[in-house]
PDB file of C-alpha atoms and ligand atoms in Angstrom:
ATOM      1  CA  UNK A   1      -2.100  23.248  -3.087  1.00 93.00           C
ATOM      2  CA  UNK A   2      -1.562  19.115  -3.342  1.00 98.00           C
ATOM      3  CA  UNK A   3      -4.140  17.071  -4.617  1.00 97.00           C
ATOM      4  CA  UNK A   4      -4.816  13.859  -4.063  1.00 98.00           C
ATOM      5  CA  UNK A   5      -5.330  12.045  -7.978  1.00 98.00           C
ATOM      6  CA  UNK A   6      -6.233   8.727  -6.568  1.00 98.00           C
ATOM      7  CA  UNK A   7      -5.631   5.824  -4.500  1.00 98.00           C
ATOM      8  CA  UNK A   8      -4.234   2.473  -5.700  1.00 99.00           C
ATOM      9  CA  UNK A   9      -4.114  -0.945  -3.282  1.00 98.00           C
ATOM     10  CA  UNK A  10      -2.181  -4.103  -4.488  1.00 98.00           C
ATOM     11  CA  UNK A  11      -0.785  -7.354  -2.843  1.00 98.00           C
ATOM     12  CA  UNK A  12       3.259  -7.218  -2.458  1.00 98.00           C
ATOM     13  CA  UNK A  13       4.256 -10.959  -2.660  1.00 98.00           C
ATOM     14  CA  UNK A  14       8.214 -11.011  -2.608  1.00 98.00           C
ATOM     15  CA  UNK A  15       7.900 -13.743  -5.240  1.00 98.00           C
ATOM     16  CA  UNK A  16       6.340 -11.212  -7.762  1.00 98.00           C
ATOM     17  CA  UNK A  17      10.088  -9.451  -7.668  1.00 98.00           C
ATOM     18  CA  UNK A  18      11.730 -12.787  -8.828  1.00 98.00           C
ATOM     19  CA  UNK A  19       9.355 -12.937 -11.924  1.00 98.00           C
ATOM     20  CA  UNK A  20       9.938  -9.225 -12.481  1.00 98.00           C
ATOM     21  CA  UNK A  21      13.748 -10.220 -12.240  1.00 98.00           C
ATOM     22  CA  UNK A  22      13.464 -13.228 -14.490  1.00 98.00           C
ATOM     23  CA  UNK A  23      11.257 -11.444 -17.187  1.00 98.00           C
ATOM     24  CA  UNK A  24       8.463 -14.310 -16.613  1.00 98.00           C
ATOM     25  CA  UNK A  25       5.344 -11.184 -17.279  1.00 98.00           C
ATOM     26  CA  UNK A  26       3.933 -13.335 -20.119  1.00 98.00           C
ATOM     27  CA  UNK A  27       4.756 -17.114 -18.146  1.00 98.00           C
ATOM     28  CA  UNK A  28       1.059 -18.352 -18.290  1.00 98.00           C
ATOM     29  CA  UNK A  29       1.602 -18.845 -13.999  1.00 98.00           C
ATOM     30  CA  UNK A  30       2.155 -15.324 -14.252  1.00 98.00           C
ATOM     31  CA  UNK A  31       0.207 -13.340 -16.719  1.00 98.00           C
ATOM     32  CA  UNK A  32      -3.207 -13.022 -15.209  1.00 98.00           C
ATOM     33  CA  UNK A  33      -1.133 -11.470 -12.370  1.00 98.00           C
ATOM     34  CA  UNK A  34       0.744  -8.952 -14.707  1.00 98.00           C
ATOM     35  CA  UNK A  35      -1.849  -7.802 -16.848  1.00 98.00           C
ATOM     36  CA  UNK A  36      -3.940  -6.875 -14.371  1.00 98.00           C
ATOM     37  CA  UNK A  37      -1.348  -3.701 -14.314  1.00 98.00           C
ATOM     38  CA  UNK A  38      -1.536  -2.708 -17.730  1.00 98.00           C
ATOM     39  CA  UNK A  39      -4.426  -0.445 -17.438  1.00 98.00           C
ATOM     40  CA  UNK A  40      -3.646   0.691 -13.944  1.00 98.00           C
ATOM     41  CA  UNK A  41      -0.042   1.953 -15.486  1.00 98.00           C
ATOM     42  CA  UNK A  42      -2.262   3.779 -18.318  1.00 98.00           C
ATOM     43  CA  UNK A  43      -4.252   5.462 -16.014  1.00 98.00           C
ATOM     44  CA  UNK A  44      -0.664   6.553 -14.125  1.00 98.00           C
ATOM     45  CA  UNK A  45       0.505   8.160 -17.226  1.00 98.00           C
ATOM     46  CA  UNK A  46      -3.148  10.137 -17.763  1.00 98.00           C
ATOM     47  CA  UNK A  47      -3.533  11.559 -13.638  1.00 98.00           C
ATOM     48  CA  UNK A  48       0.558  11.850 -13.720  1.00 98.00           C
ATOM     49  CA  UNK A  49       1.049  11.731 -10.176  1.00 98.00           C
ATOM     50  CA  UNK A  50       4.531  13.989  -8.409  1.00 98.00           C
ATOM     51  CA  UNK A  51       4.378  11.907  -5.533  1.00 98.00           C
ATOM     52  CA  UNK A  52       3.424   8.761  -4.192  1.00 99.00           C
ATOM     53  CA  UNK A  53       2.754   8.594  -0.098  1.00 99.00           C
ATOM     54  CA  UNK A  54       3.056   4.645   0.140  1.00 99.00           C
ATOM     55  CA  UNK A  55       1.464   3.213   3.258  1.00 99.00           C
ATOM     56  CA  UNK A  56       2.990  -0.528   3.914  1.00 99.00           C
ATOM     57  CA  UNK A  57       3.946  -2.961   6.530  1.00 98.00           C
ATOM     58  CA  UNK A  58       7.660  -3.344   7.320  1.00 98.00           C
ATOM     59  CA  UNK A  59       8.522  -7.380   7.812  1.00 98.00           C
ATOM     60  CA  UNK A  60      11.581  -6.996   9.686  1.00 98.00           C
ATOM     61  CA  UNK A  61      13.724  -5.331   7.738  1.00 98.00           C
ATOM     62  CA  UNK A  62      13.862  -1.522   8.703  1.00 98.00           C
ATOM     63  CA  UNK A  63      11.801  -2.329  12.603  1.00 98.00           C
ATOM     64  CA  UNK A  64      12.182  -5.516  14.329  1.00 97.00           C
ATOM     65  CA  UNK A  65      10.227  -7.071  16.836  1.00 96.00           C
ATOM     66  CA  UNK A  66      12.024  -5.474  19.767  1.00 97.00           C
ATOM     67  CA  UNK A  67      10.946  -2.110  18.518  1.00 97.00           C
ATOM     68  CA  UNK A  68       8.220  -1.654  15.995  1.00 98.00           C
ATOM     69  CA  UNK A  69       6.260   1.877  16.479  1.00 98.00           C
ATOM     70  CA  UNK A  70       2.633   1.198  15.695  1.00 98.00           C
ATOM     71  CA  UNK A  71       2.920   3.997  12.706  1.00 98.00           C
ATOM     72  CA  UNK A  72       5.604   5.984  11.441  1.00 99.00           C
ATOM     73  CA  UNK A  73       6.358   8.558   8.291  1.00 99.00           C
ATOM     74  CA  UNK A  74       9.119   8.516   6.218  1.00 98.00           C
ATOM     75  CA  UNK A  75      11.730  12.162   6.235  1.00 98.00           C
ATOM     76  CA  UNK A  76      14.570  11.105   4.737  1.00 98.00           C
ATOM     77  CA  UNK A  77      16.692  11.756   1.064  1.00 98.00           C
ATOM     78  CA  UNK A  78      15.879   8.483  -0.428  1.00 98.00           C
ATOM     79  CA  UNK A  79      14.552   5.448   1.016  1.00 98.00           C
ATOM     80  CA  UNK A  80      17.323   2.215   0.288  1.00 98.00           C
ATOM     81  CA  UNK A  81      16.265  -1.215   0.073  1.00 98.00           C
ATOM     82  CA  UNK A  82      18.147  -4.057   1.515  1.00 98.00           C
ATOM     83  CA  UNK A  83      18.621  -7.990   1.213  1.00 98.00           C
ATOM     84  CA  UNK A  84      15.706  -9.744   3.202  1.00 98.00           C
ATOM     85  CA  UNK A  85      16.813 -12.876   2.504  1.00 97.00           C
ATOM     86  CA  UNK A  86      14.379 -13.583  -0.453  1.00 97.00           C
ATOM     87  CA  UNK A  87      16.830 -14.135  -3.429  1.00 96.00           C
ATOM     88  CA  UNK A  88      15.547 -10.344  -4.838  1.00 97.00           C
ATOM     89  CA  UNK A  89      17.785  -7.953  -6.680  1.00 97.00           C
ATOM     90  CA  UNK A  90      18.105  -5.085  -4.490  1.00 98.00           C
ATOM     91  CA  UNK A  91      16.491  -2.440  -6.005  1.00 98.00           C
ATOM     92  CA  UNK A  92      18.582   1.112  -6.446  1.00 98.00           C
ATOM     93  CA  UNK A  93      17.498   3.543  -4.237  1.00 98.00           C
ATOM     94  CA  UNK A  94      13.597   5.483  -4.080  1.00 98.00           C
ATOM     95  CA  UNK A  95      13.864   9.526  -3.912  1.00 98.00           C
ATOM     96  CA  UNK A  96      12.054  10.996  -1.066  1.00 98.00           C
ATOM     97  CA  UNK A  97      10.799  14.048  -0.917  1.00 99.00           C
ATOM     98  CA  UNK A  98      11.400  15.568   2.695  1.00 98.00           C
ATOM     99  CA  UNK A  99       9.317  18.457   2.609  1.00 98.00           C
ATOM    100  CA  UNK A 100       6.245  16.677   1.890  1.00 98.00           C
ATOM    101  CA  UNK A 101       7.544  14.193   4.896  1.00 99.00           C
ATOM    102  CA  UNK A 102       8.109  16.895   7.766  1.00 98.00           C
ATOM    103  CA  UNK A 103       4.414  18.723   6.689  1.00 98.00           C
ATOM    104  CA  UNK A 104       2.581  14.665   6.903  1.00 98.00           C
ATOM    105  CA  UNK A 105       4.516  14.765  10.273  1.00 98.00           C
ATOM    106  CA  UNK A 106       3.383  18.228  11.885  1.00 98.00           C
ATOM    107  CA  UNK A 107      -0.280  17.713  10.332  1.00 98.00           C
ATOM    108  CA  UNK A 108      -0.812  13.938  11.931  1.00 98.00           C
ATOM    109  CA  UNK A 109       0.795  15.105  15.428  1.00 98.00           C
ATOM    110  CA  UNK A 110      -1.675  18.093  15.109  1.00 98.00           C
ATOM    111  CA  UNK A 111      -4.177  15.444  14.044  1.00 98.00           C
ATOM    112  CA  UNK A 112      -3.054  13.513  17.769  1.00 98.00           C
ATOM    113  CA  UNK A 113      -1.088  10.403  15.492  1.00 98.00           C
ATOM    114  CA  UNK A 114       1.553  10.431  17.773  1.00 96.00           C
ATOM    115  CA  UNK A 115       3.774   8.787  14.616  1.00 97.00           C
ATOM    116  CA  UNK A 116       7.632   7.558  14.923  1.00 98.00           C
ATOM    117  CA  UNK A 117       9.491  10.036  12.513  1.00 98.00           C
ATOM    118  CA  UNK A 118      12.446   8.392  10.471  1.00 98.00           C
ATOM    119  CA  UNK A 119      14.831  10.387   8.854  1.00 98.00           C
ATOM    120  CA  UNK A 120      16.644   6.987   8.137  1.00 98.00           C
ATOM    121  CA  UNK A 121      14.808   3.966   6.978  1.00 98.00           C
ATOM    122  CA  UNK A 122      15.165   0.864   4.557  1.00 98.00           C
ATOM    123  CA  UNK A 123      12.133  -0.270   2.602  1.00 98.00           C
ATOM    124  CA  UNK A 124      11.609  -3.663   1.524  1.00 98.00           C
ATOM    125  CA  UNK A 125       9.671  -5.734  -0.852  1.00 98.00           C
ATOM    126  CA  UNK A 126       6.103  -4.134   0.360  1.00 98.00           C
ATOM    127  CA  UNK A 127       7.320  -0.666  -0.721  1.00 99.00           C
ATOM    128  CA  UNK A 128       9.723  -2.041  -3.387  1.00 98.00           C
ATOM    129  CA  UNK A 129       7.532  -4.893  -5.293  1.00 98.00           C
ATOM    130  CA  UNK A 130       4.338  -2.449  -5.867  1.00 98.00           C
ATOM    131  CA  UNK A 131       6.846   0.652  -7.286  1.00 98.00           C
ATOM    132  CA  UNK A 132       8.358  -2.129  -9.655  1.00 98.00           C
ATOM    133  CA  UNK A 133       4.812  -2.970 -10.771  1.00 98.00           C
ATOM    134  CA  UNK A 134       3.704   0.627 -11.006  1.00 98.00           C
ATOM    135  CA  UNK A 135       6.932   1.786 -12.236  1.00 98.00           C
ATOM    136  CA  UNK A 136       8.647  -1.126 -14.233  1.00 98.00           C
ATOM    137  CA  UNK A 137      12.346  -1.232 -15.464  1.00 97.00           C
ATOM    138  CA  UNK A 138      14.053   0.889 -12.553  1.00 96.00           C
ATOM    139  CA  UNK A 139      11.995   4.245 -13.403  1.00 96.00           C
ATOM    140  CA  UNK A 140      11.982   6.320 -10.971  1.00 97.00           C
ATOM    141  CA  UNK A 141      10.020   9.459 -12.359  1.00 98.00           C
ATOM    142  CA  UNK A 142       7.855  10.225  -8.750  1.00 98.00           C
ATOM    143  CA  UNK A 143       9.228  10.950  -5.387  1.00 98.00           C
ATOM    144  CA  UNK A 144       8.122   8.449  -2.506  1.00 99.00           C
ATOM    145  CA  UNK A 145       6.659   9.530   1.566  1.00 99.00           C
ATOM    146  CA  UNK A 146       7.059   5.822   3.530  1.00 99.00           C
ATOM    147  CA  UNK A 147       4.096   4.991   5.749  1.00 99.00           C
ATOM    148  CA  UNK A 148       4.806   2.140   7.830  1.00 99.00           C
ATOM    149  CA  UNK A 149       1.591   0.742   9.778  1.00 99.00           C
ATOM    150  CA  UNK A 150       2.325  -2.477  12.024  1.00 98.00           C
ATOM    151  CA  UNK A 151       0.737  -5.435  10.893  1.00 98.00           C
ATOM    152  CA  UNK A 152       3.541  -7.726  12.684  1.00 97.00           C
ATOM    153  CA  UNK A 153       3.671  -7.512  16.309  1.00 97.00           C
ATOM    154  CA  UNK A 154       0.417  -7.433  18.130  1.00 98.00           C
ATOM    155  CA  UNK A 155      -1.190  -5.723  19.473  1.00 98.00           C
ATOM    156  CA  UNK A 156      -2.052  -3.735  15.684  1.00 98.00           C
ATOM    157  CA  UNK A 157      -3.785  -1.025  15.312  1.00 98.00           C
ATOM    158  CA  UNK A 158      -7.345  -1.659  14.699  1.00 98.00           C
ATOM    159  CA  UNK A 159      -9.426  -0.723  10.859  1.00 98.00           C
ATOM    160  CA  UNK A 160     -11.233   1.833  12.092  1.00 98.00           C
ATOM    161  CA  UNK A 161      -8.147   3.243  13.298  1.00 98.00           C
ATOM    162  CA  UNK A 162      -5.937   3.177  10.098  1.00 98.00           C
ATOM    163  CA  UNK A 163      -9.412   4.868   8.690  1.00 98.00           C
ATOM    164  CA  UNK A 164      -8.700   7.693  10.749  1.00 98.00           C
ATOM    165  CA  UNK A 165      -4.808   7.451  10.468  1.00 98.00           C
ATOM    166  CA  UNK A 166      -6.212   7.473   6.682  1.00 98.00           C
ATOM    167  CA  UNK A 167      -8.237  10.344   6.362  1.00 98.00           C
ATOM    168  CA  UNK A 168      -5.726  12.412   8.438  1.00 98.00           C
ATOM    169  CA  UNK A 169      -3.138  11.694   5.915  1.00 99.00           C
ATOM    170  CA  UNK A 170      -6.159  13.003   3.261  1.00 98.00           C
ATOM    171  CA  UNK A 171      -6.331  16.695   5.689  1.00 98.00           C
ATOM    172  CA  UNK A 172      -2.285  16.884   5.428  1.00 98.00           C
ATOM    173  CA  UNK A 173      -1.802  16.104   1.913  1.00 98.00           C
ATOM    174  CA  UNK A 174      -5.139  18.666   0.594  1.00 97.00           C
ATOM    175  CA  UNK A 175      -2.950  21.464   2.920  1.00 98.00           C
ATOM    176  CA  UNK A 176       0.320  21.091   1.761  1.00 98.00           C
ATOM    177  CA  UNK A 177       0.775  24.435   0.180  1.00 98.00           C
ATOM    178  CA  UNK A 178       2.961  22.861  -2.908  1.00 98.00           C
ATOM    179  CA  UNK A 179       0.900  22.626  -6.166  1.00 98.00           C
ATOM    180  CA  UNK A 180       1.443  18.836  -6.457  1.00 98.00           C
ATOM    181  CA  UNK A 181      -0.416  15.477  -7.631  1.00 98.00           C
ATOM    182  CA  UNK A 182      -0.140  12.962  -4.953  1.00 98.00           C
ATOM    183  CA  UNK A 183      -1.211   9.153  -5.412  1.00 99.00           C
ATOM    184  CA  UNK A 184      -1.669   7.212  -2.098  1.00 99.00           C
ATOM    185  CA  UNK A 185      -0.772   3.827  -2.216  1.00 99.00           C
ATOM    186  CA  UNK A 186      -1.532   0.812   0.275  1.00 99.00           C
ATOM    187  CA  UNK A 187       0.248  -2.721  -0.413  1.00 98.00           C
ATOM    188  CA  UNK A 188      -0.223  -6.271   1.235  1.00 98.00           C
ATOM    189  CA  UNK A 189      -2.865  -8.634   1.527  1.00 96.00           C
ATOM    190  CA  UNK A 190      -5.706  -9.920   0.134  1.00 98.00           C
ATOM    191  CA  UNK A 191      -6.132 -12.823   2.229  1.00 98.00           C
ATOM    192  CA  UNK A 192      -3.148 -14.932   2.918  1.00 98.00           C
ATOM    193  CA  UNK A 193      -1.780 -16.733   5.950  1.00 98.00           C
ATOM    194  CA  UNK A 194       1.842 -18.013   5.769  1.00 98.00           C
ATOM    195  CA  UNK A 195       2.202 -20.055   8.743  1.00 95.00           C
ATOM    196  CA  UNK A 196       0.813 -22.398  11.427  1.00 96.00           C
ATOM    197  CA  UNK A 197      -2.093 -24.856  10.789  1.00 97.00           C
ATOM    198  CA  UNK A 198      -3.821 -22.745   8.403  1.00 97.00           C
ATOM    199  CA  UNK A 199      -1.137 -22.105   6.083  1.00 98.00           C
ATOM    200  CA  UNK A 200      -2.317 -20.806   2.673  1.00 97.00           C
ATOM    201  CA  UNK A 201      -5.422 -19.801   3.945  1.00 98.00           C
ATOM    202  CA  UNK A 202      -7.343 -17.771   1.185  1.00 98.00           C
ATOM    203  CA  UNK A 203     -10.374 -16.435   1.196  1.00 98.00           C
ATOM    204  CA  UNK A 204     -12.018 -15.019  -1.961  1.00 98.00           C
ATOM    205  CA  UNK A 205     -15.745 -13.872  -0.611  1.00 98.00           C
ATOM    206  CA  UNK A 206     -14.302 -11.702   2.308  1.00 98.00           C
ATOM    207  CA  UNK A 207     -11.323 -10.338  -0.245  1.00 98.00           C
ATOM    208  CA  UNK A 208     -14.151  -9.470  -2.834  1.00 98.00           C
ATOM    209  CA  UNK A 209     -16.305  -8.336   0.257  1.00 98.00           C
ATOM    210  CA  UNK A 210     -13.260  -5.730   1.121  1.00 98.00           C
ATOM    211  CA  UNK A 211     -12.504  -4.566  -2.660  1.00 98.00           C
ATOM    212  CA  UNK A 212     -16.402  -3.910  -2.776  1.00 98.00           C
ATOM    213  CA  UNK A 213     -16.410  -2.361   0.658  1.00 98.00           C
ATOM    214  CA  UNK A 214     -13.269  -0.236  -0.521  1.00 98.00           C
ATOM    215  CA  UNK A 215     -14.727   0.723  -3.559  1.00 97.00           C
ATOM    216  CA  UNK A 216     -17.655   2.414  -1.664  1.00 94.00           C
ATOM    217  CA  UNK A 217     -17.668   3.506   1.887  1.00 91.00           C
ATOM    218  CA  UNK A 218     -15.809   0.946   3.867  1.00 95.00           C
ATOM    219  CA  UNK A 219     -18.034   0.414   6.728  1.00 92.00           C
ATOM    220  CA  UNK A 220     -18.730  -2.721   7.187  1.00 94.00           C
ATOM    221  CA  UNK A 221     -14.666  -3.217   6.735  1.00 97.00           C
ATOM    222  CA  UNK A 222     -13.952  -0.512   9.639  1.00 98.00           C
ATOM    223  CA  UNK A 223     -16.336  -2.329  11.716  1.00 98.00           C
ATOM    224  CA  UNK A 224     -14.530  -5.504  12.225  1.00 98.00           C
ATOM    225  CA  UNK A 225     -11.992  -6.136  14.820  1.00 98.00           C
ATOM    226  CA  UNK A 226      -7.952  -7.218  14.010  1.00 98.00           C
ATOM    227  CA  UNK A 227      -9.040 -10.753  15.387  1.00 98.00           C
ATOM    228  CA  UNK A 228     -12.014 -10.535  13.135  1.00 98.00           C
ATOM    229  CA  UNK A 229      -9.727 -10.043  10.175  1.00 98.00           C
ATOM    230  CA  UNK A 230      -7.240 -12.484  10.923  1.00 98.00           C
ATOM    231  CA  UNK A 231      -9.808 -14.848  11.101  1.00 98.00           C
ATOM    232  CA  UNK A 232     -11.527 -13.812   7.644  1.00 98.00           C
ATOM    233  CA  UNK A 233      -8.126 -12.890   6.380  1.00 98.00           C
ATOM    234  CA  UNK A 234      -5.837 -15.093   7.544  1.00 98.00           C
ATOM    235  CA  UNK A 235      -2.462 -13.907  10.072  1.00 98.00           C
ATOM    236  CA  UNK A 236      -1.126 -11.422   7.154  1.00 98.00           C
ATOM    237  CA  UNK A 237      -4.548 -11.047   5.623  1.00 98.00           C
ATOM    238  CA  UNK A 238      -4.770  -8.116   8.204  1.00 98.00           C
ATOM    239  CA  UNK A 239      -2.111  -6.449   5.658  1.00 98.00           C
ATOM    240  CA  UNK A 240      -5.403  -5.175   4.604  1.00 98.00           C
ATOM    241  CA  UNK A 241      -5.174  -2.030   6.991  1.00 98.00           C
ATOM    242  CA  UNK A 242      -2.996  -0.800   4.553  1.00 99.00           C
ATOM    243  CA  UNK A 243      -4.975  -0.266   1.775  1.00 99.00           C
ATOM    244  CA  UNK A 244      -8.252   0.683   4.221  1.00 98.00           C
ATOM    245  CA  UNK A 245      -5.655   3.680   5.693  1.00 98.00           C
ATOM    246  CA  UNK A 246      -5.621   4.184   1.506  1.00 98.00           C
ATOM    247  CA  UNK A 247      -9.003   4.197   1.360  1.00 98.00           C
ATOM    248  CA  UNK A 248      -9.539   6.777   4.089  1.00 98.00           C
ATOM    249  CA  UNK A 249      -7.423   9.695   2.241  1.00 98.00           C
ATOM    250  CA  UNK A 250      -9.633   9.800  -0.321  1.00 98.00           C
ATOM    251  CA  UNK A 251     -12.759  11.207   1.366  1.00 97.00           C
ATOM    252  CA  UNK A 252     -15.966  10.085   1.553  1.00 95.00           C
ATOM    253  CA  UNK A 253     -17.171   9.177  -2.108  1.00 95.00           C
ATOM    254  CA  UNK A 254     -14.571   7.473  -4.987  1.00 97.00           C
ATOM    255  CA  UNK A 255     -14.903   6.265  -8.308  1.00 97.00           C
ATOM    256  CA  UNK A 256     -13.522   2.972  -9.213  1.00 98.00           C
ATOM    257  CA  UNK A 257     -11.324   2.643 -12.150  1.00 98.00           C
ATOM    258  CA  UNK A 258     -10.301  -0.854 -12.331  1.00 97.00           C
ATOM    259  CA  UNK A 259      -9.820  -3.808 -10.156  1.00 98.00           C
ATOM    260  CA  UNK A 260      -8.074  -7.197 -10.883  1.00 98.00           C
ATOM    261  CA  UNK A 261      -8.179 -10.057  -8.750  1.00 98.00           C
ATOM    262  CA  UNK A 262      -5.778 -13.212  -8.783  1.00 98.00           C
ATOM    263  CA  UNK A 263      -5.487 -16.641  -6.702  1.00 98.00           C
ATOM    264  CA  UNK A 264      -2.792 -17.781  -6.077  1.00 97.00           C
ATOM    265  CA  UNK A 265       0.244 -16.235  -6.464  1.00 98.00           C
ATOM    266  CA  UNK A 266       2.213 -17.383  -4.245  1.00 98.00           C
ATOM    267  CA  UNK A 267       0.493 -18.434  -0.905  1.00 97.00           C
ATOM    268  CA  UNK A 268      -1.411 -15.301  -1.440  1.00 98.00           C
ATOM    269  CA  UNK A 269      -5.000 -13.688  -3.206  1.00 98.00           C
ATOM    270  CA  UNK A 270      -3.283 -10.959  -5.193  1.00 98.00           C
ATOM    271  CA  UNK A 271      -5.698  -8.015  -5.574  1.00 98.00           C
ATOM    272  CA  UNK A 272      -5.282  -4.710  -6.948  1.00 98.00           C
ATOM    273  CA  UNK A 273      -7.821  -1.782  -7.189  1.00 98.00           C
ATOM    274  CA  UNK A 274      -7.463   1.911  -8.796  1.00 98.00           C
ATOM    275  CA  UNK A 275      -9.369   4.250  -7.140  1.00 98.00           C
ATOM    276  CA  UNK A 276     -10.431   7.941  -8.327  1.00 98.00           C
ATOM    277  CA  UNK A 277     -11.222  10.438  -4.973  1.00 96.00           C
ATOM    278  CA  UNK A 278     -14.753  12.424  -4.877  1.00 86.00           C
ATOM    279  CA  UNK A 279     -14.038  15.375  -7.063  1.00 65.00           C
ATOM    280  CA  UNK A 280     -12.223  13.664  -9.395  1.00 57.00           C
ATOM    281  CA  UNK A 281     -14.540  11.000  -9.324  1.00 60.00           C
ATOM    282  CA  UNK A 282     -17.466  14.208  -9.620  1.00 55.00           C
ATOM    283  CA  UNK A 283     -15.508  14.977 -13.131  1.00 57.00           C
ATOM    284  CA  UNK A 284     -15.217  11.977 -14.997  1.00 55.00           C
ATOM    285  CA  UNK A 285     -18.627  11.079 -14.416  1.00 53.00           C
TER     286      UNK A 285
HETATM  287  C1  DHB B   1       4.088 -13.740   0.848  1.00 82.29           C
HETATM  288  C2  DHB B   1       3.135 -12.710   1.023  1.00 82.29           C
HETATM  289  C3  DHB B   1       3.484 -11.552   1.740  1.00 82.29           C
HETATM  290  O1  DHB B   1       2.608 -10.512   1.994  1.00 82.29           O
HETATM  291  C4  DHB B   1       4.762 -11.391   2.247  1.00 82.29           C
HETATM  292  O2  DHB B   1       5.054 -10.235   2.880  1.00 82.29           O
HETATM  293  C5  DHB B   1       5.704 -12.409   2.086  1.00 82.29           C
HETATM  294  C6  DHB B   1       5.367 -13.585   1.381  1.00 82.29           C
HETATM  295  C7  DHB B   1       3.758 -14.979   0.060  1.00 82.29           C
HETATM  296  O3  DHB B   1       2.591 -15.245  -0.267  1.00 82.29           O
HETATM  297  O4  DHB B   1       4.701 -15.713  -0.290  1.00 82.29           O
HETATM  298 FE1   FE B   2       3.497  -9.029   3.463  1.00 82.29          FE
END
């Protein structure tokens, strides 16, 4: 059977792809931000994960705002990325891995996610940017499952529903009958606003509020309302449902590995947390 290994969040700031591209890791702007990857990249290599299922916000690259489903799963090949107009290499294509896809697919209909199924889609720097940072130099040594949540055009799903969508994903994954090690990923956020009157809004108590809340059971988090986090957040703070859908497929009780936390890079709090699920957690302890 699969097993989930662990759950990692982290911001996905287009702007971390041109330092990646210019080689500027040790640029003293820059290295608090890299760094804070070092361990997370030793842990990789120790819980050796097959798979990744990578839960992200498309900005209009793959959905636009005419039509943007509220969530859809990833079932094709490999995933291609695409110019969005940010000056980024375009990064070589991520293998899929479709079986994994259609059984996330029949268990979250089952589970009444009535998801938008893709057997085509383009990923872009929120699916891109954290694979570089997990995965540096154009390795490519895991297969990838897309999960796109809307965090764009309103109105968004709500936290306690990405929660849910969350711990569904969990059920699927645990009863996937392949003997594989599957690492959920959620990208975007911490707080960050990019437009409008409060542009480069940042808020460091609520984002160490959520990586607390994360790191324990997120109640507090699931609680709040999408206008509540916007407000806390910031417009694209509420990127955030990304990593709390992460958070629900681990189960009830994780063990935190390592956190690093980061202000600004870009117009953004950067924030990244490595997160071991309940038995897992049960064993290193
Ligand atoms: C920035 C942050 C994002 O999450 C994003 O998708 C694009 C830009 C930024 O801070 O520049
Ligand atoms: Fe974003």
């Amino acid at each position: 059977m699969a097993r989930i290994i662990g759950g990692v969040g982290t911001s996905h700031v287009p702007a971390i792809g041109g330092a990646i591209a210019k080689g500027l890791q040790e640029d003293p702007y820059w290295k608090p931000f890299f760094q804070g990857f070092d361990r997370t990249r030793e842990w990789l290599a120790k819980v050796k994960p097959d798979v990744v299922v990578l839960i992200y916000n498309d900005h209009g690259l793959n959905f636009f705002l005419d039509k943007i489903p509220t969530f859809a799963v990833g079932a094709a090949k490999e995933y291609m990325n695409a110019d969005e107009g940010w000056g980024l290499p375009v990064q070589k294509p991520y293998p899929g891995d479709p079986d994994l896809s259609w059984h996330l697919i029949e268990s979250l209909v089952g589970d009444e996610f009535d998801i938008t199924m893709c057997q085509e889609m383009l990923i872009d720097h929120a699916f891109a940017i954290p694979m570089q940072l997990l995965w540096p130099n154009g390795a490519r040594p895991v297969r990838t499952v897309p999960v796109a949540i809307n965090t764009v055009q309103h109105p968004l799903p709500s936290p306690a529903r990405c929660y849910k969508l969350g711990q569904a994903i969990g059920r699927a994954i645990e009863s996937f009958p392949q003997d594989l090690n599957v690492l959920v990923l959620g990208t975007g956020g911490l707080s960050h606003q990019l437009d409008g009157k409060r542009a480069g809004f940042i808020n460091k108590p609520f984002d160490l509020m959520c990586m607390d809340e994360l790191a324990h059971e997120p109640k507090a988090l699931t609680a709040l309302s999408v206008h509540d986090v916007i407000e806390k957040a910031g417009t694209q703070g509420i990127e955030v449902l990304n990593w709390i859908a992460m958070r629900g497929a681990l189960g009830p009780s994780v063990r935190e590995v390592h956190r690093n936390y980061h202000i600004p890079i870009s117009n953004t709090a950067a924030g990244m947390l490595v997160l071991e699920p309940g038995e897992a957690a049960a064993k290193a302890a």
